[in-house]
């Protein structure tokens, strides 16, 4: 499954927010089977960089390339390969975890079965909470409901913004194991996190934003 | 991506928004409550004379329906913007205009259809002649989807602003005026026994125009707002 052509690249990326230059002439490259961890203090532009890489925001300068093509010219192809879980993951408090997952699967064009979804919820530790409205769950459980998508997604490239917020230590170990599986299968991961990330069998590339 | 998957995404958005509408019942009842209250205050404010009430009925009911729609528009993309679901829509491999259309359809089913259903009752309340009472829901059936679709463009452009409400009204109101004029004159013509197919055809034309163009404009607006 490892394809040397699979690569996410950013060339000469610059970002300006509210008149402040967050980063300038930033280059990055990611091959299949690699993890990139974006680090930096609060307000350094981690989320801004992630939003530029996934195509939600336009960089002031520079281009983002997916398999050599500018992502603006191959948006649909790129987004089919992409799983983005932002700081606000788009989970609806009025729906149950199961209903939320069903919506995300419909949106990404997958025909997942109910069993797959229940299985994913069990793996993320929400067994017994499938039919409870997310609004009644704790902060950590809400985040887990969003992260259950990692067990359902068939996307190659994962972009996760602070995925470990409010997750307990056991849950973090679980997620790191899932990231290791994904990377070993030839996937790519871009993650912003303050925590040191230990993924078995794969060195994490750090990218430090000033 | 195959057309089947695109329709699955369309149906997924529609189903989720209808479910959310049912679970947040308070927000659903606000526009219809506003509509009924405003119209039912007119006989008290203007006086019970059937002649005057029948004359102002088309305008009163249409203005109330227009404002009820406008008031409900803001929540079309608001909660999705705040909880990140809008980003997920933008990052979907499907065409964004199609997903926007699903959201507008769900919104119209939840807020527009109840207005149409109760409108004949309000027509009777205002002593509208029976021909007018028949024409009234028909004009709303053609007109309220146009209001929702035009409103979606305005909401898409203002959803990222903290106080977008006033700007939304200023943006959208001029576009609503033709719908209001054709809607009320169609009812007035029917009430006085004249043919109104011209006005209805114009409303239908506006609906066809907005149905095909507004989702694209709203999708472009959302990409700018989320940037």
GROMACS .gro file of C-alpha atoms in nm:
model
  437
    1UNK     CA    1   0.000   0.000   0.000
    2UNK     CA    2   0.304   0.227   0.044
    3UNK     CA    3   0.306   0.455  -0.255
    4UNK     CA    4   0.607   0.685  -0.287
    5UNK     CA    5   0.390   0.933  -0.477
    6UNK     CA    6   0.165   0.999  -0.179
    7UNK     CA    7   0.286   1.320  -0.028
    8UNK     CA    8   0.155   1.636   0.119
    9UNK     CA    9   0.374   1.935   0.053
   10UNK     CA   10   0.366   2.301   0.142
   11UNK     CA   11   0.588   2.550  -0.036
   12UNK     CA   12   0.660   2.904   0.079
   13UNK     CA   13   0.353   2.921   0.302
   14UNK     CA   14   0.285   3.253   0.473
   15UNK     CA   15  -0.006   3.338   0.696
   16UNK     CA   16  -0.123   3.675   0.826
   17UNK     CA   17  -0.397   3.694   1.088
   18UNK     CA   18  -0.537   4.025   1.213
   19UNK     CA   19  -0.233   4.211   1.078
   20UNK     CA   20   0.019   3.980   1.248
   21UNK     CA   21   0.257   3.760   1.054
   22UNK     CA   22   0.224   3.410   1.200
   23UNK     CA   23   0.471   3.233   0.973
   24UNK     CA   24   0.659   3.323   0.659
   25UNK     CA   25   0.806   3.110   0.377
   26UNK     CA   26   0.731   2.784   0.554
   27UNK     CA   27   0.815   2.463   0.368
   28UNK     CA   28   0.705   2.117   0.471
   29UNK     CA   29   0.682   1.775   0.320
   30UNK     CA   30   0.519   1.454   0.431
   31UNK     CA   31   0.554   1.108   0.276
   32UNK     CA   32   0.330   0.807   0.316
   33UNK     CA   33   0.378   0.649   0.655
   34UNK     CA   34   0.491   0.967   0.829
   35UNK     CA   35   0.354   1.173   1.116
   36UNK     CA   36   0.400   1.547   1.139
   37UNK     CA   37   0.345   1.713   1.474
   38UNK     CA   38   0.296   2.089   1.465
   39UNK     CA   39   0.416   2.246   1.789
   40UNK     CA   40   0.422   2.600   1.917
   41UNK     CA   41   0.293   2.824   2.192
   42UNK     CA   42  -0.066   2.947   2.204
   43UNK     CA   43  -0.135   3.179   1.914
   44UNK     CA   44   0.168   3.063   1.716
   45UNK     CA   45  -0.053   2.964   1.423
   46UNK     CA   46  -0.085   2.587   1.463
   47UNK     CA   47  -0.454   2.578   1.382
   48UNK     CA   48  -0.410   2.837   1.105
   49UNK     CA   49  -0.145   2.617   0.942
   50UNK     CA   50  -0.367   2.310   0.971
   51UNK     CA   51  -0.661   2.497   0.814
   52UNK     CA   52  -0.437   2.609   0.528
   53UNK     CA   53  -0.311   2.254   0.474
   54UNK     CA   54  -0.664   2.112   0.453
   55UNK     CA   55  -0.786   2.388   0.222
   56UNK     CA   56  -1.026   2.570   0.456
   57UNK     CA   57  -0.816   2.888   0.450
   58UNK     CA   58  -0.609   3.044   0.176
   59UNK     CA   59  -0.244   3.110   0.257
   60UNK     CA   60  -0.125   3.467   0.201
   61UNK     CA   61   0.156   3.324  -0.011
   62UNK     CA   62   0.258   2.978  -0.123
   63UNK     CA   63   0.081   2.660  -0.231
   64UNK     CA   64  -0.021   2.332  -0.073
   65UNK     CA   65   0.025   2.029  -0.295
   66UNK     CA   66  -0.130   1.684  -0.268
   67UNK     CA   67   0.049   1.423  -0.479
   68UNK     CA   68   0.206   1.704  -0.674
   69UNK     CA   69  -0.118   1.891  -0.759
   70UNK     CA   70  -0.223   2.221  -0.610
   71UNK     CA   71  -0.510   2.135  -0.371
   72UNK     CA   72  -0.718   2.421  -0.515
   73UNK     CA   73  -0.724   2.245  -0.852
   74UNK     CA   74  -0.804   1.897  -0.717
   75UNK     CA   75  -1.029   1.983  -0.425
   76UNK     CA   76  -1.271   1.692  -0.457
   77UNK     CA   77  -0.998   1.430  -0.497
   78UNK     CA   78  -0.805   1.576  -0.208
   79UNK     CA   79  -1.105   1.595   0.024
   80UNK     CA   80  -1.198   1.235  -0.051
   81UNK     CA   81  -0.860   1.136   0.093
   82UNK     CA   82  -0.883   1.369   0.390
   83UNK     CA   83  -1.018   1.330   0.741
   84UNK     CA   84  -1.008   1.656   0.936
   85UNK     CA   85  -1.113   1.670   1.299
   86UNK     CA   86  -1.088   2.029   1.414
   87UNK     CA   87  -1.084   2.180   1.758
   88UNK     CA   88  -1.462   2.209   1.718
   89UNK     CA   89  -1.528   1.868   1.565
   90UNK     CA   90  -1.883   1.931   1.438
   91UNK     CA   91  -2.051   1.695   1.684
   92UNK     CA   92  -2.417   1.783   1.743
   93UNK     CA   93  -2.516   1.786   2.110
   94UNK     CA   94  -2.880   1.704   2.030
   95UNK     CA   95  -2.788   1.383   1.848
   96UNK     CA   96  -2.653   1.056   1.986
   97UNK     CA   97  -2.294   0.943   1.907
   98UNK     CA   98  -2.438   0.686   1.668
   99UNK     CA   99  -2.642   0.946   1.478
  100UNK     CA  100  -2.344   1.178   1.460
  101UNK     CA  101  -2.127   0.905   1.310
  102UNK     CA  102  -2.399   0.812   1.061
  103UNK     CA  103  -2.405   1.172   0.941
  104UNK     CA  104  -2.026   1.190   0.898
  105UNK     CA  105  -2.026   0.868   0.701
  106UNK     CA  106  -2.301   0.992   0.468
  107UNK     CA  107  -2.107   1.315   0.423
  108UNK     CA  108  -1.784   1.141   0.327
  109UNK     CA  109  -1.963   0.910   0.083
  110UNK     CA  110  -1.916   0.587   0.277
  111UNK     CA  111  -2.179   0.323   0.322
  112UNK     CA  112  -2.082   0.205   0.666
  113UNK     CA  113  -2.301  -0.048   0.842
  114UNK     CA  114  -2.453   0.003   1.185
  115UNK     CA  115  -2.219  -0.270   1.313
  116UNK     CA  116  -1.910  -0.076   1.200
  117UNK     CA  117  -2.032   0.229   1.387
  118UNK     CA  118  -2.113   0.037   1.705
  119UNK     CA  119  -1.775  -0.130   1.681
  120UNK     CA  120  -1.597   0.206   1.648
  121UNK     CA  121  -1.783   0.342   1.950
  122UNK     CA  122  -1.687   0.037   2.152
  123UNK     CA  123  -1.322   0.075   2.053
  124UNK     CA  124  -1.314   0.442   2.159
  125UNK     CA  125  -1.470   0.349   2.495
  126UNK     CA  126  -1.827   0.471   2.445
  127UNK     CA  127  -1.988   0.129   2.478
  128UNK     CA  128  -2.326   0.175   2.643
  129UNK     CA  129  -2.349   0.542   2.541
  130UNK     CA  130  -2.451   0.491   2.175
  131UNK     CA  131  -2.805   0.615   2.234
  132UNK     CA  132  -2.735   0.891   2.486
  133UNK     CA  133  -2.747   1.244   2.346
  134UNK     CA  134  -2.395   1.386   2.322
  135UNK     CA  135  -2.508   1.690   2.521
  136UNK     CA  136  -2.544   1.464   2.827
  137UNK     CA  137  -2.187   1.330   2.799
  138UNK     CA  138  -1.871   1.465   2.961
  139UNK     CA  139  -1.616   1.675   2.770
  140UNK     CA  140  -1.383   1.377   2.728
  141UNK     CA  141  -1.665   1.155   2.605
  142UNK     CA  142  -1.774   1.419   2.353
  143UNK     CA  143  -1.423   1.429   2.213
  144UNK     CA  144  -1.419   1.050   2.200
  145UNK     CA  145  -1.743   1.056   2.000
  146UNK     CA  146  -1.566   1.274   1.742
  147UNK     CA  147  -1.251   1.062   1.745
  148UNK     CA  148  -1.452   0.744   1.682
  149UNK     CA  149  -1.434   0.855   1.318
  150UNK     CA  150  -1.069   0.742   1.317
  151UNK     CA  151  -1.191   0.383   1.336
  152UNK     CA  152  -1.438   0.430   1.049
  153UNK     CA  153  -1.250   0.648   0.806
  154UNK     CA  154  -1.094   0.518   0.489
  155UNK     CA  155  -0.910   0.847   0.431
  156UNK     CA  156  -0.534   0.840   0.372
  157UNK     CA  157  -0.452   1.175   0.527
  158UNK     CA  158  -0.563   1.256   0.880
  159UNK     CA  159  -0.546   1.610   1.015
  160UNK     CA  160  -0.617   1.633   1.386
  161UNK     CA  161  -0.629   1.957   1.579
  162UNK     CA  162  -0.549   1.899   1.948
  163UNK     CA  163  -0.704   1.550   1.947
  164UNK     CA  164  -0.599   1.471   2.303
  165UNK     CA  165  -0.781   1.758   2.473
  166UNK     CA  166  -0.984   1.622   2.767
  167UNK     CA  167  -0.888   1.260   2.690
  168UNK     CA  168  -0.756   1.051   2.981
  169UNK     CA  169  -0.418   0.874   2.975
  170UNK     CA  170  -0.559   0.535   2.880
  171UNK     CA  171  -0.752   0.692   2.595
  172UNK     CA  172  -0.439   0.866   2.467
  173UNK     CA  173  -0.254   0.533   2.458
  174UNK     CA  174  -0.542   0.390   2.260
  175UNK     CA  175  -0.534   0.675   2.009
  176UNK     CA  176  -0.157   0.651   1.968
  177UNK     CA  177  -0.198   0.282   1.886
  178UNK     CA  178  -0.460   0.371   1.626
  179UNK     CA  179  -0.227   0.633   1.473
  180UNK     CA  180   0.051   0.371   1.458
  181UNK     CA  181  -0.180   0.130   1.271
  182UNK     CA  182  -0.277   0.399   1.024
  183UNK     CA  183   0.082   0.503   0.957
  184UNK     CA  184   0.195   0.144   0.916
  185UNK     CA  185  -0.077   0.095   0.653
  186UNK     CA  186   0.076   0.381   0.455
  187UNK     CA  187  -0.135   0.665   0.590
  188UNK     CA  188  -0.025   1.018   0.674
  189UNK     CA  189  -0.101   1.212   0.991
  190UNK     CA  190  -0.070   1.583   1.065
  191UNK     CA  191  -0.141   1.659   1.427
  192UNK     CA  192  -0.121   1.968   1.646
  193UNK     CA  193  -0.058   1.890   2.009
  194UNK     CA  194   0.125   2.019   2.312
  195UNK     CA  195   0.184   1.667   2.438
  196UNK     CA  196   0.480   1.455   2.337
  197UNK     CA  197   0.350   1.194   2.100
  198UNK     CA  198   0.484   0.838   2.110
  199UNK     CA  199   0.378   0.629   1.814
  200UNK     CA  200   0.525   0.279   1.799
  201UNK     CA  201   0.739   0.214   1.494
  202UNK     CA  202   0.733   0.564   1.355
  203UNK     CA  203   0.941   0.867   1.447
  204UNK     CA  204   0.728   1.179   1.480
  205UNK     CA  205   0.856   1.472   1.275
  206UNK     CA  206   0.831   1.791   1.475
  207UNK     CA  207   0.754   2.126   1.313
  208UNK     CA  208   0.804   2.412   1.552
  209UNK     CA  209   0.624   2.740   1.491
  210UNK     CA  210   0.788   3.044   1.651
  211UNK     CA  211  -1.769   1.037  -0.700
  212UNK     CA  212  -2.084   0.861  -0.817
  213UNK     CA  213  -2.420   1.037  -0.818
  214UNK     CA  214  -2.552   0.782  -0.569
  215UNK     CA  215  -2.302   0.891  -0.307
  216UNK     CA  216  -2.385   1.256  -0.369
  217UNK     CA  217  -2.754   1.185  -0.303
  218UNK     CA  218  -2.663   0.986   0.007
  219UNK     CA  219  -2.481   1.296   0.134
  220UNK     CA  220  -2.780   1.515   0.039
  221UNK     CA  221  -3.015   1.281   0.225
  222UNK     CA  222  -2.774   1.263   0.520
  223UNK     CA  223  -2.770   1.641   0.563
  224UNK     CA  224  -3.148   1.662   0.517
  225UNK     CA  225  -3.216   1.385   0.768
  226UNK     CA  226  -2.980   1.529   1.027
  227UNK     CA  227  -3.123   1.880   1.002
  228UNK     CA  228  -3.483   1.758   1.025
  229UNK     CA  229  -3.391   1.551   1.330
  230UNK     CA  230  -3.220   1.852   1.488
  231UNK     CA  231  -3.530   2.061   1.411
  232UNK     CA  232  -3.755   1.810   1.585
  233UNK     CA  233  -3.527   1.793   1.891
  234UNK     CA  234  -3.496   2.173   1.923
  235UNK     CA  235  -3.868   2.232   1.914
  236UNK     CA  236  -3.857   2.582   2.066
  237UNK     CA  237  -3.670   2.725   1.770
  238UNK     CA  238  -3.916   2.565   1.530
  239UNK     CA  239  -4.221   2.714   1.695
  240UNK     CA  240  -4.083   3.069   1.720
  241UNK     CA  241  -4.145   3.170   1.354
  242UNK     CA  242  -4.495   3.023   1.339
  243UNK     CA  243  -4.585   3.180   1.675
  244UNK     CA  244  -4.456   3.517   1.552
  245UNK     CA  245  -4.657   3.480   1.229
  246UNK     CA  246  -4.986   3.398   1.402
  247UNK     CA  247  -4.943   3.661   1.674
  248UNK     CA  248  -4.860   3.948   1.438
  249UNK     CA  249  -5.151   3.872   1.205
  250UNK     CA  250  -5.401   3.818   1.485
  251UNK     CA  251  -5.309   4.156   1.642
  252UNK     CA  252  -5.426   4.346   1.333
  253UNK     CA  253  -5.804   4.308   1.391
  254UNK     CA  254  -5.743   4.447   1.742
  255UNK     CA  255  -5.524   4.732   1.623
  256UNK     CA  256  -5.705   4.836   1.305
  257UNK     CA  257  -6.059   4.764   1.418
  258UNK     CA  258  -6.303   4.484   1.336
  259UNK     CA  259  -6.440   4.632   1.010
  260UNK     CA  260  -6.446   4.334   0.763
  261UNK     CA  261  -6.405   4.567   0.463
  262UNK     CA  262  -6.078   4.723   0.584
  263UNK     CA  263  -5.940   4.390   0.711
  264UNK     CA  264  -6.012   4.214   0.382
  265UNK     CA  265  -5.836   4.493   0.197
  266UNK     CA  266  -5.516   4.483   0.405
  267UNK     CA  267  -5.516   4.101   0.456
  268UNK     CA  268  -5.282   4.002   0.166
  269UNK     CA  269  -5.023   4.260   0.266
  270UNK     CA  270  -5.042   4.189   0.639
  271UNK     CA  271  -5.013   3.812   0.600
  272UNK     CA  272  -4.730   3.837   0.347
  273UNK     CA  273  -4.530   4.091   0.549
  274UNK     CA  274  -4.568   3.875   0.861
  275UNK     CA  275  -4.458   3.564   0.669
  276UNK     CA  276  -4.161   3.751   0.523
  277UNK     CA  277  -4.045   3.878   0.863
  278UNK     CA  278  -4.100   3.537   1.026
  279UNK     CA  279  -3.879   3.381   0.758
  280UNK     CA  280  -3.615   3.652   0.795
  281UNK     CA  281  -3.606   3.606   1.174
  282UNK     CA  282  -3.559   3.231   1.139
  283UNK     CA  283  -3.291   3.257   0.868
  284UNK     CA  284  -3.003   3.339   1.098
  285UNK     CA  285  -2.999   2.995   1.253
  286UNK     CA  286  -2.959   2.825   0.914
  287UNK     CA  287  -2.578   2.808   0.941
  288UNK     CA  288  -2.521   2.954   1.290
  289UNK     CA  289  -2.493   2.638   1.499
  290UNK     CA  290  -2.297   2.457   1.225
  291UNK     CA  291  -2.054   2.749   1.217
  292UNK     CA  292  -2.008   2.745   1.594
  293UNK     CA  293  -1.961   2.371   1.647
  294UNK     CA  294  -1.741   2.305   1.343
  295UNK     CA  295  -1.998   2.108   1.139
  296UNK     CA  296  -1.975   2.374   0.866
  297UNK     CA  297  -1.603   2.296   0.822
  298UNK     CA  298  -1.696   1.932   0.775
  299UNK     CA  299  -1.948   2.030   0.505
  300UNK     CA  300  -1.681   2.238   0.327
  301UNK     CA  301  -1.433   1.948   0.343
  302UNK     CA  302  -1.681   1.696   0.205
  303UNK     CA  303  -1.585   1.549  -0.133
  304UNK     CA  304  -1.935   1.633  -0.260
  305UNK     CA  305  -2.048   1.952  -0.430
  306UNK     CA  306  -2.111   2.213  -0.164
  307UNK     CA  307  -2.413   2.371  -0.346
  308UNK     CA  308  -2.595   2.037  -0.321
  309UNK     CA  309  -2.535   2.019   0.054
  310UNK     CA  310  -2.643   2.384   0.092
  311UNK     CA  311  -2.963   2.297  -0.095
  312UNK     CA  312  -3.028   2.012   0.149
  313UNK     CA  313  -2.986   2.249   0.443
  314UNK     CA  314  -3.219   2.510   0.290
  315UNK     CA  315  -3.477   2.241   0.210
  316UNK     CA  316  -3.472   2.115   0.570
  317UNK     CA  317  -3.501   2.471   0.698
  318UNK     CA  318  -3.796   2.543   0.468
  319UNK     CA  319  -3.974   2.218   0.565
  320UNK     CA  320  -3.939   2.311   0.932
  321UNK     CA  321  -4.018   2.683   0.921
  322UNK     CA  322  -4.183   2.754   0.583
  323UNK     CA  323  -4.436   2.472   0.554
  324UNK     CA  324  -4.611   2.546   0.888
  325UNK     CA  325  -4.663   2.907   0.771
  326UNK     CA  326  -4.832   2.781   0.455
  327UNK     CA  327  -5.050   2.539   0.649
  328UNK     CA  328  -5.192   2.795   0.894
  329UNK     CA  329  -5.220   3.080   0.640
  330UNK     CA  330  -5.579   2.998   0.520
  331UNK     CA  331  -5.695   3.022   0.882
  332UNK     CA  332  -5.544   3.367   0.914
  333UNK     CA  333  -5.704   3.464   0.582
  334UNK     CA  334  -6.045   3.372   0.725
  335UNK     CA  335  -5.962   3.564   1.043
  336UNK     CA  336  -5.905   3.877   0.833
  337UNK     CA  337  -6.228   3.826   0.632
  338UNK     CA  338  -6.046   3.755   0.307
  339UNK     CA  339  -6.297   3.640   0.036
  340UNK     CA  340  -6.282   3.266  -0.030
  341UNK     CA  341  -6.102   3.308  -0.367
  342UNK     CA  342  -5.829   3.493  -0.179
  343UNK     CA  343  -5.812   3.227   0.091
  344UNK     CA  344  -5.745   2.969  -0.182
  345UNK     CA  345  -5.481   3.184  -0.353
  346UNK     CA  346  -5.301   3.269  -0.027
  347UNK     CA  347  -5.131   2.932   0.048
  348UNK     CA  348  -5.050   2.895  -0.321
  349UNK     CA  349  -4.855   3.223  -0.328
  350UNK     CA  350  -4.678   3.127  -0.004
  351UNK     CA  351  -4.595   2.784  -0.147
  352UNK     CA  352  -4.419   2.951  -0.439
  353UNK     CA  353  -4.283   3.247  -0.243
  354UNK     CA  354  -4.146   3.115   0.087
  355UNK     CA  355  -3.885   2.885  -0.077
  356UNK     CA  356  -3.760   3.192  -0.265
  357UNK     CA  357  -3.732   3.379   0.066
  358UNK     CA  358  -3.536   3.088   0.221
  359UNK     CA  359  -3.302   3.055  -0.078
  360UNK     CA  360  -3.230   3.429  -0.098
  361UNK     CA  361  -3.188   3.440   0.278
  362UNK     CA  362  -2.933   3.157   0.258
  363UNK     CA  363  -2.704   3.377   0.043
  364UNK     CA  364  -2.722   3.656   0.301
  365UNK     CA  365  -2.664   3.420   0.595
  366UNK     CA  366  -2.372   3.252   0.418
  367UNK     CA  367  -2.204   3.591   0.378
  368UNK     CA  368  -2.270   3.712   0.734
  369UNK     CA  369  -2.233   3.393   0.942
  370UNK     CA  370  -1.872   3.474   1.033
  371UNK     CA  371  -1.961   3.818   1.170
  372UNK     CA  372  -2.040   3.866   1.534
  373UNK     CA  373  -2.339   4.094   1.477
  374UNK     CA  374  -2.449   3.985   1.133
  375UNK     CA  375  -2.822   4.019   1.202
  376UNK     CA  376  -2.865   4.383   1.096
  377UNK     CA  377  -2.639   4.341   0.795
  378UNK     CA  378  -2.835   4.031   0.693
  379UNK     CA  379  -3.159   4.230   0.698
  380UNK     CA  380  -3.007   4.511   0.491
  381UNK     CA  381  -2.861   4.265   0.239
  382UNK     CA  382  -3.166   4.049   0.194
  383UNK     CA  383  -3.461   4.288   0.231
  384UNK     CA  384  -3.426   4.455  -0.112
  385UNK     CA  385  -3.423   4.109  -0.273
  386UNK     CA  386  -3.743   4.013  -0.086
  387UNK     CA  387  -3.943   4.310  -0.221
  388UNK     CA  388  -4.032   4.161  -0.565
  389UNK     CA  389  -4.155   3.843  -0.396
  390UNK     CA  390  -4.370   4.050  -0.159
  391UNK     CA  391  -4.520   4.255  -0.445
  392UNK     CA  392  -4.607   3.957  -0.666
  393UNK     CA  393  -4.736   3.756  -0.369
  394UNK     CA  394  -4.973   4.023  -0.241
  395UNK     CA  395  -5.100   4.134  -0.582
  396UNK     CA  396  -5.175   3.771  -0.675
  397UNK     CA  397  -5.397   3.736  -0.366
  398UNK     CA  398  -5.560   4.076  -0.416
  399UNK     CA  399  -5.640   3.992  -0.780
  400UNK     CA  400  -5.794   3.658  -0.682
  401UNK     CA  401  -5.995   3.820  -0.401
  402UNK     CA  402  -6.151   4.068  -0.644
  403UNK     CA  403  -6.226   3.795  -0.899
  404UNK     CA  404  -5.949   3.881  -1.148
  405UNK     CA  405  -5.706   3.631  -1.304
  406UNK     CA  406  -5.375   3.607  -1.119
  407UNK     CA  407  -5.186   3.356  -1.332
  408UNK     CA  408  -4.940   3.630  -1.439
  409UNK     CA  409  -4.824   3.698  -1.083
  410UNK     CA  410  -4.812   3.327  -1.002
  411UNK     CA  411  -4.603   3.263  -1.314
  412UNK     CA  412  -4.361   3.536  -1.208
  413UNK     CA  413  -4.335   3.385  -0.859
  414UNK     CA  414  -4.270   3.045  -1.018
  415UNK     CA  415  -4.004   3.203  -1.237
  416UNK     CA  416  -3.835   3.359  -0.932
  417UNK     CA  417  -3.843   3.018  -0.763
  418UNK     CA  418  -3.680   2.846  -1.062
  419UNK     CA  419  -3.415   3.119  -1.080
  420UNK     CA  420  -3.324   3.111  -0.710
  421UNK     CA  421  -3.343   2.732  -0.688
  422UNK     CA  422  -3.074   2.699  -0.954
  423UNK     CA  423  -2.850   2.995  -0.867
  424UNK     CA  424  -2.882   3.062  -0.493
  425UNK     CA  425  -2.711   2.737  -0.375
  426UNK     CA  426  -2.401   2.828  -0.578
  427UNK     CA  427  -2.394   3.184  -0.441
  428UNK     CA  428  -2.447   3.062  -0.083
  429UNK     CA  429  -2.172   2.797  -0.121
  430UNK     CA  430  -1.928   3.063  -0.244
  431UNK     CA  431  -2.031   3.286   0.047
  432UNK     CA  432  -1.965   3.007   0.298
  433UNK     CA  433  -1.614   2.946   0.164
  434UNK     CA  434  -1.538   3.315   0.218
  435UNK     CA  435  -1.697   3.324   0.564
  436UNK     CA  436  -1.512   3.020   0.697
  437UNK     CA  437  -1.170   3.135   0.564
   0.00000   0.00000   0.00000
